[in-house]
Tab-separated table of C-alpha atoms in Angstrom:
chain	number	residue	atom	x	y	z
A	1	UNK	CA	0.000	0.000	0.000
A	2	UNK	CA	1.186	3.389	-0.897
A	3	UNK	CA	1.058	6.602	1.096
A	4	UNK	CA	1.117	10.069	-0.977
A	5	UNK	CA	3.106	12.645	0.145
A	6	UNK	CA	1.836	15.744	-1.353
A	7	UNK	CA	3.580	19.618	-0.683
A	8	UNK	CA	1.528	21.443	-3.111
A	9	UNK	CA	-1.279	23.355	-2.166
A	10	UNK	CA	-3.568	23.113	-5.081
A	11	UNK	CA	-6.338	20.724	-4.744
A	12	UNK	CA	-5.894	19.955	-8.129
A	13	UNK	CA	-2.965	18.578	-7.433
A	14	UNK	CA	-3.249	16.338	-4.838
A	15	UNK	CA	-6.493	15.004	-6.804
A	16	UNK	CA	-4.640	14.369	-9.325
A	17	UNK	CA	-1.589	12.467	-7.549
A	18	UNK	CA	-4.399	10.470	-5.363
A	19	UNK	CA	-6.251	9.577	-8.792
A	20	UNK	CA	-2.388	7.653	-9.583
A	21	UNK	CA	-2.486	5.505	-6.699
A	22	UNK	CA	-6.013	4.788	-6.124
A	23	UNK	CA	-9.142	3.839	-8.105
A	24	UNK	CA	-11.733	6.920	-8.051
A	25	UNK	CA	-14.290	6.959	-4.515
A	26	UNK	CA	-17.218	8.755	-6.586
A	27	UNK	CA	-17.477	6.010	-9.440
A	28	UNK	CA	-19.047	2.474	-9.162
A	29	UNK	CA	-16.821	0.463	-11.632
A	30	UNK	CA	-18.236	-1.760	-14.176
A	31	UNK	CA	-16.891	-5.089	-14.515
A	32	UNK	CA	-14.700	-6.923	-17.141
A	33	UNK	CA	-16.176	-10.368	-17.517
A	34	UNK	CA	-12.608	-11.981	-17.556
A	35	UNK	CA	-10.902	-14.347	-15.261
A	36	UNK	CA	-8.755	-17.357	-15.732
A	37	UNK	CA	-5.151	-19.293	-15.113
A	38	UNK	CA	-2.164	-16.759	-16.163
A	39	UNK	CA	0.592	-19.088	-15.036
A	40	UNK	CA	1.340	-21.740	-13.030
A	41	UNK	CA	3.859	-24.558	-11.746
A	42	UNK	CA	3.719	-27.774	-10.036
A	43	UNK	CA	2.365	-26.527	-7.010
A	44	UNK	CA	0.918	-23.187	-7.575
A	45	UNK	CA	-0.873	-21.539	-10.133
A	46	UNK	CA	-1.221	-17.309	-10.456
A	47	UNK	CA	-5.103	-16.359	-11.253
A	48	UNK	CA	-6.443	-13.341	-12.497
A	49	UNK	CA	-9.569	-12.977	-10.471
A	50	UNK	CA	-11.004	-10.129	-11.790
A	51	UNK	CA	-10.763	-6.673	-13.460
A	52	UNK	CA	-13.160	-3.215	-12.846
A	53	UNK	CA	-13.348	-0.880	-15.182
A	54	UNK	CA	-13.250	3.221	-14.118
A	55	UNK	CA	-13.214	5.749	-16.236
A	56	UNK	CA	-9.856	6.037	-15.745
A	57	UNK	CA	-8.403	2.990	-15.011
A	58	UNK	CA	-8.465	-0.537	-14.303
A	59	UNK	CA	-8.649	-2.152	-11.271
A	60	UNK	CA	-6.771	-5.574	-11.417
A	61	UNK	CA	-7.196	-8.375	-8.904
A	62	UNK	CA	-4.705	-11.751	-8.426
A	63	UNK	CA	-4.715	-14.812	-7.110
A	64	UNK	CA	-2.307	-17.077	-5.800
A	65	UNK	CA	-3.142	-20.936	-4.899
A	66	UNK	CA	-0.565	-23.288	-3.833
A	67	UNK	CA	-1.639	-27.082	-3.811
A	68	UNK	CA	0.773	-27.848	-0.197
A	69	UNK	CA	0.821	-25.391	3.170
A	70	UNK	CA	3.892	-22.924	3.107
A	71	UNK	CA	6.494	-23.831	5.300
A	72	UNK	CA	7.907	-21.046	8.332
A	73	UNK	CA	10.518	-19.824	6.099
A	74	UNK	CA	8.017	-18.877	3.045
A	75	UNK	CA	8.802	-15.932	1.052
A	76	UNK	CA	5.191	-15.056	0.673
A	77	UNK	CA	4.901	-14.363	4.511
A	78	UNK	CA	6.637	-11.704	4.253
A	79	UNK	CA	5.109	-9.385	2.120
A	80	UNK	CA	2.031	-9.873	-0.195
A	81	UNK	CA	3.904	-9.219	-3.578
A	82	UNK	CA	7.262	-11.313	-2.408
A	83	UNK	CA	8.698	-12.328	-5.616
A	84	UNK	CA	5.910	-11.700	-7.439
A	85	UNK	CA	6.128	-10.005	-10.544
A	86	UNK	CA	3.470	-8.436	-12.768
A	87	UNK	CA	3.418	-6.609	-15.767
A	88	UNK	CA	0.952	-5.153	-18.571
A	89	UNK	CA	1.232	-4.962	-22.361
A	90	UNK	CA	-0.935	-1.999	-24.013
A	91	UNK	CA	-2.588	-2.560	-27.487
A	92	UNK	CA	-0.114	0.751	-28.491
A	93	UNK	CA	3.076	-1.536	-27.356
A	94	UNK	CA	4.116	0.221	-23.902
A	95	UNK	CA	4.951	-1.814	-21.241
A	96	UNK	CA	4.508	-1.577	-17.095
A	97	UNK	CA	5.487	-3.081	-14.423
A	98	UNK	CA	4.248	-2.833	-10.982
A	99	UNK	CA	6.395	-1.792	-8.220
A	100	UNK	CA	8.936	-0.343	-10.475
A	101	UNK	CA	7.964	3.480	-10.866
A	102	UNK	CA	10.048	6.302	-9.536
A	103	UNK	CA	7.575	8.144	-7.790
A	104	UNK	CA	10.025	10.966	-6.925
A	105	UNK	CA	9.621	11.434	-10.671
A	106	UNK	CA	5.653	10.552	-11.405
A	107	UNK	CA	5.216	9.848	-15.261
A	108	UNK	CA	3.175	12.146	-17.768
A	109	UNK	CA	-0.654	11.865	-17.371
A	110	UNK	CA	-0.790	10.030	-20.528
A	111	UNK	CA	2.086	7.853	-19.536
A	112	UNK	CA	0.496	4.193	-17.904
A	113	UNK	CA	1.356	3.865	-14.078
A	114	UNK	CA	0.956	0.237	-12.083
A	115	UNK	CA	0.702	0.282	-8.920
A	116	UNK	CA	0.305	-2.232	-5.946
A	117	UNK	CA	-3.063	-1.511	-3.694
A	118	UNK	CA	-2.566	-4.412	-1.115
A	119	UNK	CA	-2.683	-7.822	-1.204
A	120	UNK	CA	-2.675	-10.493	1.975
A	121	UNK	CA	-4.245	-14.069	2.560
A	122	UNK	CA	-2.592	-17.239	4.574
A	123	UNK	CA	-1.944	-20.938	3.924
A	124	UNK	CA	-2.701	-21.837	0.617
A	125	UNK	CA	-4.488	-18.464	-0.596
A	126	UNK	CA	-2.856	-15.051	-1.572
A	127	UNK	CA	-4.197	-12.232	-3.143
A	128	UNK	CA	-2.714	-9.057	-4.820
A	129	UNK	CA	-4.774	-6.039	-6.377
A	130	UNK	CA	-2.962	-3.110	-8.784
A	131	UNK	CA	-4.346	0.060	-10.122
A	132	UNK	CA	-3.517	0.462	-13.650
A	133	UNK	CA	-4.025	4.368	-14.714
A	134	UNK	CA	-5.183	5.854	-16.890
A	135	UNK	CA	-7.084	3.440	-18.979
A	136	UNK	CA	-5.791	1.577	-21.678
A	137	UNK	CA	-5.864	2.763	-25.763
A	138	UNK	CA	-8.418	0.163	-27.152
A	139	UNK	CA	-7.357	-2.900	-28.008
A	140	UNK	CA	-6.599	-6.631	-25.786
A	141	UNK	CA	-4.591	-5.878	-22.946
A	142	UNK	CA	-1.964	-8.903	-21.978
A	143	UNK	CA	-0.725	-9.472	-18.417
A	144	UNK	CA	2.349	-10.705	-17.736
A	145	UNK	CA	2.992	-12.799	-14.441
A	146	UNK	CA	6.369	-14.846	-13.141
A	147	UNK	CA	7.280	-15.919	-9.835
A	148	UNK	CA	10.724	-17.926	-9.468
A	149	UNK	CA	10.406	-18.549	-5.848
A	150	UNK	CA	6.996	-20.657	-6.201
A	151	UNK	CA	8.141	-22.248	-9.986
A	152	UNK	CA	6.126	-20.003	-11.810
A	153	UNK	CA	8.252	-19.097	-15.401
A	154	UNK	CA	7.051	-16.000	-16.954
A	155	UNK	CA	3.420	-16.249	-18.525
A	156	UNK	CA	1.154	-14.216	-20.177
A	157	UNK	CA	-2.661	-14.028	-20.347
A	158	UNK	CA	-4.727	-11.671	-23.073
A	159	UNK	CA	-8.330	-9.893	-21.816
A	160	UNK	CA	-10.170	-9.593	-25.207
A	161	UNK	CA	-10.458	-5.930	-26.636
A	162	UNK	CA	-14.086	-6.615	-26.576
A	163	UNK	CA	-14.651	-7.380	-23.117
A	164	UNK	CA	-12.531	-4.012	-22.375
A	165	UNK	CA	-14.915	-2.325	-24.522
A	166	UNK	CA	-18.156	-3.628	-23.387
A	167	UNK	CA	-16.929	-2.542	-19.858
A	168	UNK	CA	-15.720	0.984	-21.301
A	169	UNK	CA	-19.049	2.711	-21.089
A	170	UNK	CA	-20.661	1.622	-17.941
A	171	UNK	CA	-18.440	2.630	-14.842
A	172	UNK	CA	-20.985	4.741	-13.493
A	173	UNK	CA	-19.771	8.488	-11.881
A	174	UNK	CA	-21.833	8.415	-8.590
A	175	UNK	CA	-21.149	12.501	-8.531
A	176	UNK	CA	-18.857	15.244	-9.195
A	177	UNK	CA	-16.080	14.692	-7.101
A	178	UNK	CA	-15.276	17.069	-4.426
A	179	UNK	CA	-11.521	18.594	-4.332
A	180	UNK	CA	-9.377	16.861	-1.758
A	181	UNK	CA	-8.481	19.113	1.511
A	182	UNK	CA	-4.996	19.776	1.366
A	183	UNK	CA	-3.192	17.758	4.337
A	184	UNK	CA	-0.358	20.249	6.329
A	185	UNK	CA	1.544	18.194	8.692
A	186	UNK	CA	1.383	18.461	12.008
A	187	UNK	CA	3.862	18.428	14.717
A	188	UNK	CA	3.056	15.796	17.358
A	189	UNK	CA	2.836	16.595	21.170
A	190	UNK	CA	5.449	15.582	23.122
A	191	UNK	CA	5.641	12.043	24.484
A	192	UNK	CA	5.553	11.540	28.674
A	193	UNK	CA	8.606	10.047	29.327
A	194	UNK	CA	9.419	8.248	32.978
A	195	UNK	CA	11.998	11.114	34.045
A	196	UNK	CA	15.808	9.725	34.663
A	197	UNK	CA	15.499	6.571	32.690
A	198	UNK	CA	16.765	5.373	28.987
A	199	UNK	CA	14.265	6.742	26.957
A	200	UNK	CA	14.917	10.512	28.921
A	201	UNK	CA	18.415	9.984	27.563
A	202	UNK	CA	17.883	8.360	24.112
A	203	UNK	CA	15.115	11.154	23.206
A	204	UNK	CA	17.408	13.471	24.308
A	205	UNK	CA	20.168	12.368	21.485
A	206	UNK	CA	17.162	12.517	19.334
A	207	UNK	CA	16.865	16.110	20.167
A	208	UNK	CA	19.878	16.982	19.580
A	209	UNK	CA	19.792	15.345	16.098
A	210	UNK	CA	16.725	17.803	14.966
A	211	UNK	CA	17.845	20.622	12.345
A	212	UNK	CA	17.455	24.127	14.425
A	213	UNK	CA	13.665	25.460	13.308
């Protein structure tokens, strides 16, 4: 999950950088009516679940089933997308990948942006979901899975042009969307700290460490 750090103070702005990370909260999303096996290996198999359509974007949802329990040492305990890696082919032959963006330098508005939204599960069940904006140029749309650590080799899997366009028109804008209030950080009050014991001392260091206001 991603946290936006924003500076500006235009509301446009900060709708704007939201909109890159996050599906629209005034739409209802229409759904793609695709789903299927993308890869798999001898003991797990990478689904796509699902996809919603906004008006601006997609909203992709994964799957992960593994046929025997994961032992202690599993990567996938440790975060939802460990080793995981997904990518998207447009119809206009670009290329993303999620996880991979430089957000310190966010792409054009035209330019396609994947990001992860969350993911989690246990056992024998994962799941991953990505935002994919803006919306893709018509055409099929191929993702692009591989996962080493659970002997999944790259594979691909192509939604139909048709089902993208069927979806196109019916994501539904609940109404006009109001402009985000700009977020000013705010200095926290100071902690109570047992007088004459470590954390008195370590805080202090702390202190010292903080550049003169």
């Amino acid at each position: 999950m991603h946290s936006v750090m924003v500076s500006s103070d235009d509301a446009d702005d900060v709708s704007q950088m939201r909109l890159r990370f996050a599906p629209p909260d005034n739409e209802a999303p229409a759904a793609v009516g695709v789903s299927g096996v993308i890869g798999r290996g001898a003991d797990t198999a990478i689904l796509l679940v699902g996809i919603s359509r906004y008006t601006g974007g997609l909203h992709i949802d994964l799957g992960i089933r593994r046929r025997l329990d994961p032992g202690p040492d599993d990567h996938l305990h440790a975060t939802f997308n460990a080793g995981l890696l997904v990518g998207l082919e447009l119809a206009d032959g670009r290329t993303v990948v999620a996880g991979y963006d430089d957000w310190s330098n966010l792409p054009g508005a035209d330019e396609p942006v994947l990001t992860h939204r969350g993911g989690g599960g246990g056992g024998r069940e994962w799941s991953s979901t990505l935002w994919l904006t803006p919306a893709p140029p018509p055409g099929d749309l191929v993702v692009v899975v591989a996962c080493p650590s659970l002997g999944v080799d790259e594979s691909r899997f192509t939604v139909d042009a048709e089902a993208l366009r069927a979806a196109a028109g019916k994501a539904e804008v609940l109404w006009a969307r109001e402009p985000d209030q700009v977020q000013h950080a705010v200095r926290q009050n100071p902690i109570d700290v047992p007088p004459g014991g470590w954390f008195e001392r370590a805080f202090a260091a702390l202190r010292t460490d903080e550049p003169a206001d």
